[in-house]
PDB file of C-alpha atoms (C1' of nucleotides) in Angstrom:
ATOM      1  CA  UNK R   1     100.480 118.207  77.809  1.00 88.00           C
ATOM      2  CA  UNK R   2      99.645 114.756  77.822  1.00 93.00           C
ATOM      3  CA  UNK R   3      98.028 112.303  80.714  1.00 97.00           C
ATOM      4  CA  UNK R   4      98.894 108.855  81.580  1.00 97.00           C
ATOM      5  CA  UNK R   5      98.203 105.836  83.600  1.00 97.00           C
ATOM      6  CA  UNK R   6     100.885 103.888  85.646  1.00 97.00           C
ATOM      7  CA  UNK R   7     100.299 100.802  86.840  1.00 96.00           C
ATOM      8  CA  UNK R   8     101.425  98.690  89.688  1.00 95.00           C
ATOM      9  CA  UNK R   9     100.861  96.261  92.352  1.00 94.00           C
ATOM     10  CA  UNK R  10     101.111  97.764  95.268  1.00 93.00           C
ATOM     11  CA  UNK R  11     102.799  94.292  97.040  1.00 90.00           C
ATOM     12  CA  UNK R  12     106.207  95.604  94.679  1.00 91.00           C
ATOM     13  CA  UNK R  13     105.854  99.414  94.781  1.00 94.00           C
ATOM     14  CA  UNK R  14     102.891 101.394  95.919  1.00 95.00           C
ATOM     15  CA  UNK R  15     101.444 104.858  96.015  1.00 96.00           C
ATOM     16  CA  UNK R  16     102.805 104.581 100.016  1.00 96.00           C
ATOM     17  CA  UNK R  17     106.032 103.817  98.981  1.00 96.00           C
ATOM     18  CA  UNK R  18     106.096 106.727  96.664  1.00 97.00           C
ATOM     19  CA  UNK R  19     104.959 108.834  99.251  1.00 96.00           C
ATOM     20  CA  UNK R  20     107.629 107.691 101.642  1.00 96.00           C
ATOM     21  CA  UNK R  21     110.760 108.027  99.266  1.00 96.00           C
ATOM     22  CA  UNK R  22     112.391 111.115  99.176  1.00 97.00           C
ATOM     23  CA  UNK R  23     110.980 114.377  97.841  1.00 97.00           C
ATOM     24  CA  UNK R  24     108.238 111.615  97.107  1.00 97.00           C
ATOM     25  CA  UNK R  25     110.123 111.276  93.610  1.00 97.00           C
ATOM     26  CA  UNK R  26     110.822 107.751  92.270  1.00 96.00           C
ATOM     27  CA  UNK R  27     111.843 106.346  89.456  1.00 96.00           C
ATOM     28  CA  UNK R  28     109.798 103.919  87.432  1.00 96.00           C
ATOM     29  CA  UNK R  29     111.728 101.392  86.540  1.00 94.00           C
ATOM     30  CA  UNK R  30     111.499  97.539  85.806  1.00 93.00           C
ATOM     31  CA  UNK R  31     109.012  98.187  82.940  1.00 93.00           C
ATOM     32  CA  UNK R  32     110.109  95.386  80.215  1.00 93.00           C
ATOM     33  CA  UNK R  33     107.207  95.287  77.662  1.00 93.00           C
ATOM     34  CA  UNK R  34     108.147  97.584  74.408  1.00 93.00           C
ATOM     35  CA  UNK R  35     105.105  99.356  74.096  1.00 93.00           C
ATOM     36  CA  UNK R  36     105.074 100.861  77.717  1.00 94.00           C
ATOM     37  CA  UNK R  37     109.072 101.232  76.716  1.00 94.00           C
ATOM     38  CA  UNK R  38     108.172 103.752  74.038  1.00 94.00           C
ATOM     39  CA  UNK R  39     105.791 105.748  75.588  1.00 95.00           C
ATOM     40  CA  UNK R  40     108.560 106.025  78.589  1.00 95.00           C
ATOM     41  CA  UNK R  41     111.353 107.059  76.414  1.00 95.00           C
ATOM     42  CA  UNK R  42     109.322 108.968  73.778  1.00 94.00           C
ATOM     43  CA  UNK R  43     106.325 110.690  75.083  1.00 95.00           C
ATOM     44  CA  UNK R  44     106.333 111.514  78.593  1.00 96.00           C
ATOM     45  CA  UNK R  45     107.215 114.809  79.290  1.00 97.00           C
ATOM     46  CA  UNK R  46     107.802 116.913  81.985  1.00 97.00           C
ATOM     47  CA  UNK R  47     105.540 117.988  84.076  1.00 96.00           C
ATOM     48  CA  UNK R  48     102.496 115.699  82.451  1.00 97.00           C
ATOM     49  CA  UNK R  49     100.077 114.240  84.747  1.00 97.00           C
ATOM     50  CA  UNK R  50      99.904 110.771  86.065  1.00 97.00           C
ATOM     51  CA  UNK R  51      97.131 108.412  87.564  1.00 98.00           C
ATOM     52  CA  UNK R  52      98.426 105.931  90.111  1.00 97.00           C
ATOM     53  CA  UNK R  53      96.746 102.792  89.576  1.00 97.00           C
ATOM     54  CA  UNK R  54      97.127  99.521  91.983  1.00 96.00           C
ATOM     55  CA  UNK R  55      96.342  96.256  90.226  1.00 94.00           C
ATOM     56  CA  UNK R  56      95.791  92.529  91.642  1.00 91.00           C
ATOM     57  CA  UNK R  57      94.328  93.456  95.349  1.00 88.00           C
ATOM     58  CA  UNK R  58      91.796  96.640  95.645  1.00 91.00           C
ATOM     59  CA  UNK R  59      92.314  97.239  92.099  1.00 95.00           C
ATOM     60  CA  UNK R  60      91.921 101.128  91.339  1.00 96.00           C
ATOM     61  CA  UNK R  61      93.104 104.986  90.878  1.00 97.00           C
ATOM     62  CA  UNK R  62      94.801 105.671  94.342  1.00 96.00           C
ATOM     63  CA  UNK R  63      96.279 108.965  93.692  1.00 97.00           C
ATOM     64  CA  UNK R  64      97.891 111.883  91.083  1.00 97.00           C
ATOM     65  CA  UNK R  65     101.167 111.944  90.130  1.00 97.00           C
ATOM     66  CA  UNK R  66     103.738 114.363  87.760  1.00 97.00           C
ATOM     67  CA  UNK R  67     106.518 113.538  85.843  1.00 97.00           C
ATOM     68  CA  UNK R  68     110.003 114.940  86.875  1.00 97.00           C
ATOM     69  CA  UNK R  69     112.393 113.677  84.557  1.00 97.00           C
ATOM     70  CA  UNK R  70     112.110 112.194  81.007  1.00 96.00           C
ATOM     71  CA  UNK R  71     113.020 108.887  79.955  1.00 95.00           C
ATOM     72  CA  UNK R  72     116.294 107.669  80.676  1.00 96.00           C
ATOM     73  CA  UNK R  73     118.057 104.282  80.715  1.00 95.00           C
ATOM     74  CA  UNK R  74     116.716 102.374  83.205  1.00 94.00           C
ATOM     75  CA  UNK R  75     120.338 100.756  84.823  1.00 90.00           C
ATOM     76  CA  UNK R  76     118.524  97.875  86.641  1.00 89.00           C
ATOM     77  CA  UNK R  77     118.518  95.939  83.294  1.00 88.00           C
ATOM     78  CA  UNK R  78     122.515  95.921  83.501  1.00 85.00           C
ATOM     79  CA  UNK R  79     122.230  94.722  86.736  1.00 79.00           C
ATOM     80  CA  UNK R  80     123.200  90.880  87.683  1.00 79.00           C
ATOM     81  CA  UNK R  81     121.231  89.969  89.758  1.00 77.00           C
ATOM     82  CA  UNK R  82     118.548  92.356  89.950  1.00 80.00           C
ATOM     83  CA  UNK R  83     114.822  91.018  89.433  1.00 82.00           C
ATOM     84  CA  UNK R  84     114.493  93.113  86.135  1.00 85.00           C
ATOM     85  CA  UNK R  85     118.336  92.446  85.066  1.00 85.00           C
ATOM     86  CA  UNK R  86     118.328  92.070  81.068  1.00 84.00           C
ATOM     87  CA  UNK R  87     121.586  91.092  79.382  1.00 80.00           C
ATOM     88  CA  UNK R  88     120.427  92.421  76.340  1.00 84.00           C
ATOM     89  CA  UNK R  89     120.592  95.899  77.956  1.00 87.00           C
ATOM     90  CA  UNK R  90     124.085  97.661  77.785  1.00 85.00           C
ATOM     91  CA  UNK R  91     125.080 101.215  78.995  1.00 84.00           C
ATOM     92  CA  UNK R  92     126.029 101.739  75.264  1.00 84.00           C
ATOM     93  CA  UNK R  93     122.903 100.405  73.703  1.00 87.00           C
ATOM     94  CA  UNK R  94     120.086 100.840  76.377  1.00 89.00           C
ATOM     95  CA  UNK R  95     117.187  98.525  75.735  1.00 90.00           C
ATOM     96  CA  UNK R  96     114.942  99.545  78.561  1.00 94.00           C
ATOM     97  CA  UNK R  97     113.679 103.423  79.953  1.00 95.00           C
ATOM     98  CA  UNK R  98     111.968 104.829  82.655  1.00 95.00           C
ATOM     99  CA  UNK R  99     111.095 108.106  84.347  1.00 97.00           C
ATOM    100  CA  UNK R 100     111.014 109.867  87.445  1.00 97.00           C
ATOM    101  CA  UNK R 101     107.679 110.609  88.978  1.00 97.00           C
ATOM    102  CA  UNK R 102     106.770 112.355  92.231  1.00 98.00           C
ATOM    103  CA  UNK R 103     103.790 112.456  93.852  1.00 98.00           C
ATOM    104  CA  UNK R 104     100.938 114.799  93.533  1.00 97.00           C
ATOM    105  CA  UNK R 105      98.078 113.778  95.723  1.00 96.00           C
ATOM    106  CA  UNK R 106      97.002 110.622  97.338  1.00 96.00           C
ATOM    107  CA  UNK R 107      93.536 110.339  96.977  1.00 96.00           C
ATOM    108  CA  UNK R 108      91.667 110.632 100.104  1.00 93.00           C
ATOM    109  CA  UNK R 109      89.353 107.768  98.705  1.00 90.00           C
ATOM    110  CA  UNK R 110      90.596 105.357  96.198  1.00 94.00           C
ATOM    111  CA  UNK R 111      88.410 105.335  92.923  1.00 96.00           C
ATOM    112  CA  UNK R 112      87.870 101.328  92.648  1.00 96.00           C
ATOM    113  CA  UNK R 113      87.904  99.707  89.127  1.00 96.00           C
ATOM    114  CA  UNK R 114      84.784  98.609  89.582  1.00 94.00           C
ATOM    115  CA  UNK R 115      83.534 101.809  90.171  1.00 96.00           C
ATOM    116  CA  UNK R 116      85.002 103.048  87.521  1.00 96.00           C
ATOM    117  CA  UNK R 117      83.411 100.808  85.154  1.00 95.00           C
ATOM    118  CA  UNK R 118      79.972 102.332  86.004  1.00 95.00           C
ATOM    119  CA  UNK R 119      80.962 105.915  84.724  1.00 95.00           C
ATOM    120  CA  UNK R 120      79.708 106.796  81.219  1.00 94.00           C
ATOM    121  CA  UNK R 121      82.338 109.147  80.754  1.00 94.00           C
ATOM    122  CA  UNK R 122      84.830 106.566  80.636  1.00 95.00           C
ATOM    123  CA  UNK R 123      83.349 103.882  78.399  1.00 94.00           C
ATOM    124  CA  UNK R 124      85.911 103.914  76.185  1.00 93.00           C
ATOM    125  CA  UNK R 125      89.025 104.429  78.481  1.00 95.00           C
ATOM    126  CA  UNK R 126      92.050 101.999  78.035  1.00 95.00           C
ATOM    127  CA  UNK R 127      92.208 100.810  81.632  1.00 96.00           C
ATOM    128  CA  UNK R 128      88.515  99.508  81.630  1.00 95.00           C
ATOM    129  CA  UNK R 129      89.055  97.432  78.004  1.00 92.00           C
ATOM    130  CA  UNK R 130      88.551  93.626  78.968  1.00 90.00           C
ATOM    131  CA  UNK R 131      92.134  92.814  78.499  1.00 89.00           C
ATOM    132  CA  UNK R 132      94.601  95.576  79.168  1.00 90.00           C
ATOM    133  CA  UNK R 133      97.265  95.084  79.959  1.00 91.00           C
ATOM    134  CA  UNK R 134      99.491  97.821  79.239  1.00 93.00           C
ATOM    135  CA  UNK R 135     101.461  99.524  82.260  1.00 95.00           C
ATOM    136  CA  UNK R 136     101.609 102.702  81.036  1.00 96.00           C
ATOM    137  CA  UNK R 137      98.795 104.026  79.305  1.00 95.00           C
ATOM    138  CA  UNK R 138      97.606 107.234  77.877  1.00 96.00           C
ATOM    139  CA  UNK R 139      94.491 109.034  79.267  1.00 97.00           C
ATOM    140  CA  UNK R 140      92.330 111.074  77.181  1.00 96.00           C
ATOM    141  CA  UNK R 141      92.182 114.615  78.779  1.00 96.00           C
ATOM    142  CA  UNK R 142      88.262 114.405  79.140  1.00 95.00           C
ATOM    143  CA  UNK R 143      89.208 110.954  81.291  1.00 96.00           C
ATOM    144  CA  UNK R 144      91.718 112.194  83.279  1.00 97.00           C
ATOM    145  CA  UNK R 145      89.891 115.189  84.478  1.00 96.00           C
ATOM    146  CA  UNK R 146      87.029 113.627  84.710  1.00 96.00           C
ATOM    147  CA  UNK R 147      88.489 111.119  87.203  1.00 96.00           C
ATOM    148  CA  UNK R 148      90.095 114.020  89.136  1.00 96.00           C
ATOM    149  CA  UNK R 149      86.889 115.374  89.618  1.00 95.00           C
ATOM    150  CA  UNK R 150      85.724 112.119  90.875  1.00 95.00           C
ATOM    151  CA  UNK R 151      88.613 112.002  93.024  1.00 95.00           C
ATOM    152  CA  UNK R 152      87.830 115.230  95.044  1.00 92.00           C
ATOM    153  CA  UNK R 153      84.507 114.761  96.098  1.00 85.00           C
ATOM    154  CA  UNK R 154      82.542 116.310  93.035  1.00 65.00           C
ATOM    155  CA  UNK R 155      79.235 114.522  91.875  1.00 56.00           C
ATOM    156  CA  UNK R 156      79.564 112.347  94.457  1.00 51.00           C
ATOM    157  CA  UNK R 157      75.636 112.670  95.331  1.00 48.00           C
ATOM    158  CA  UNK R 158      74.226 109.659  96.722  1.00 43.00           C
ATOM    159  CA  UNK R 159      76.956 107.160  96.222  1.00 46.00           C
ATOM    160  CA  UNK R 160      78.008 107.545 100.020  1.00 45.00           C
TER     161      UNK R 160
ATOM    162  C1'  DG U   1      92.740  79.200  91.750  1.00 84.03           C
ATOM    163  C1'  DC U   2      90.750  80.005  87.216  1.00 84.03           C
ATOM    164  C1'  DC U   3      91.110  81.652  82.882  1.00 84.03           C
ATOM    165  C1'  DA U   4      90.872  85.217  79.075  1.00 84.03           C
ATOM    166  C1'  DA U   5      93.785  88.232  76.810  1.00 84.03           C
ATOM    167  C1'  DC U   6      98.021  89.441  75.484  1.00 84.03           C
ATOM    168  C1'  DG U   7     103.213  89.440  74.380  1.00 84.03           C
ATOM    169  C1'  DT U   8     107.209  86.749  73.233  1.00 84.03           C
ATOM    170  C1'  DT U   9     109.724  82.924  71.442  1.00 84.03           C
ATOM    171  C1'  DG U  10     111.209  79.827  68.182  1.00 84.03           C
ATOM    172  C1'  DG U  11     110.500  76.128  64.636  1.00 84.03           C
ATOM    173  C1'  DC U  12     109.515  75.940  60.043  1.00 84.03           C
TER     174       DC U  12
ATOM    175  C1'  DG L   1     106.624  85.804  57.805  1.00 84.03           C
ATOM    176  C1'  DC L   2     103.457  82.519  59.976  1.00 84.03           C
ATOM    177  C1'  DC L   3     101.703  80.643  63.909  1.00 84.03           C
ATOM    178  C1'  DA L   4     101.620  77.277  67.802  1.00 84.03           C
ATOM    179  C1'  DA L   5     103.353  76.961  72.259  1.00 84.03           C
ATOM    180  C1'  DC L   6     104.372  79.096  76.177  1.00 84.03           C
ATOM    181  C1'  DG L   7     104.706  82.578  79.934  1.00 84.03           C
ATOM    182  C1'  DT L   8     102.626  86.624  82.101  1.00 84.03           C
ATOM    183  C1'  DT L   9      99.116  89.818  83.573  1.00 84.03           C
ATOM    184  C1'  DG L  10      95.428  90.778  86.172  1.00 84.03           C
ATOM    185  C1'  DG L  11      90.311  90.688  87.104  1.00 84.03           C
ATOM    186  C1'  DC L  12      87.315  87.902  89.360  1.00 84.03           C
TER     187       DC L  12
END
DNA sequence: GCCAACGTTGGC
DNA sequence: GCCAACGTTGGC
């Protein structure tokens, strides 16, 4: 089981507009970097875990997600006309992948990056790296629960 | 708006 | 294959 970091801004899709769509399941599409393009057509599986991160305004973890379905061609590159159309994408030779995701949790209170980057545990994590930029991101199992914790309230004493 | 970091493109 | 130029991301 592995654990992963989607990225977004919220002013194109956001953790509301996940909860909002049906079933709260979504697909994540539009991704066009070939890194992020691996890890959606190789190694996300079903039923791994998800942090929803916002970037740009209130940059942070807003909520816990699971993934549905496993990479699959992601038919807004064939598109004309669509914002993320790539002609180098064909239904025969697929360029570009995605998944579905649905929502877990919205976190009753946002964990803000800045926040984030005072928490020893997670020195070393990929999202707090001066200059990452990857979209989806793997999460060390130590991280993730560690910001899950953080999430629901525990060791929480005196911040509030 | 600034700018550092990063990915991509294309000339050679 | 190298690398400069360029475009994008994203925190601040």
């Amino acid at each position: 089981m592995n654990h992963w970091l989607l990225k977004t801004e919220p002013g194109a899709f956001s953790i509301l507009d996940l909860e909002a769509a049906p079933d709260r399941t979504a697909p994540w599409d539009g991704v066009r970097n070939y890194q992020a393009r691996n890890m959606l057509r190789d190694a996300m599986k079903l039923g791994d875990r998800v942090l929803f991160y916002h970037s740009v305004t209130d940059p942070g973890v807003v909520g816990l997600a699971e993934v549905v379905r496993e990479g699959y061609p992601d038919h807004t590159a064939w598109d004309e006309g669509h914002e993320h159309f790539d002609a180098r994408s064909t239904p025969d030779r697929p360029l570009w992948f995605m998944v579905d995701i649905r929502l877990v949790e919205r976190f009753a209170s946002p964990l803000a990056l800045k926040f984030l980057r005072t928490v020893p545990d997670l020195a070393n994590m990929e999202l707090l790296r001066k200059g990452s930029r990857l979209s989806v991101q793997p999460v060390r199992t130590r991280e993730f629960e560690v910001i899950l914790d953080l999430a629901h309230g525990a060791d929480r004493g005196g911040r509030e």
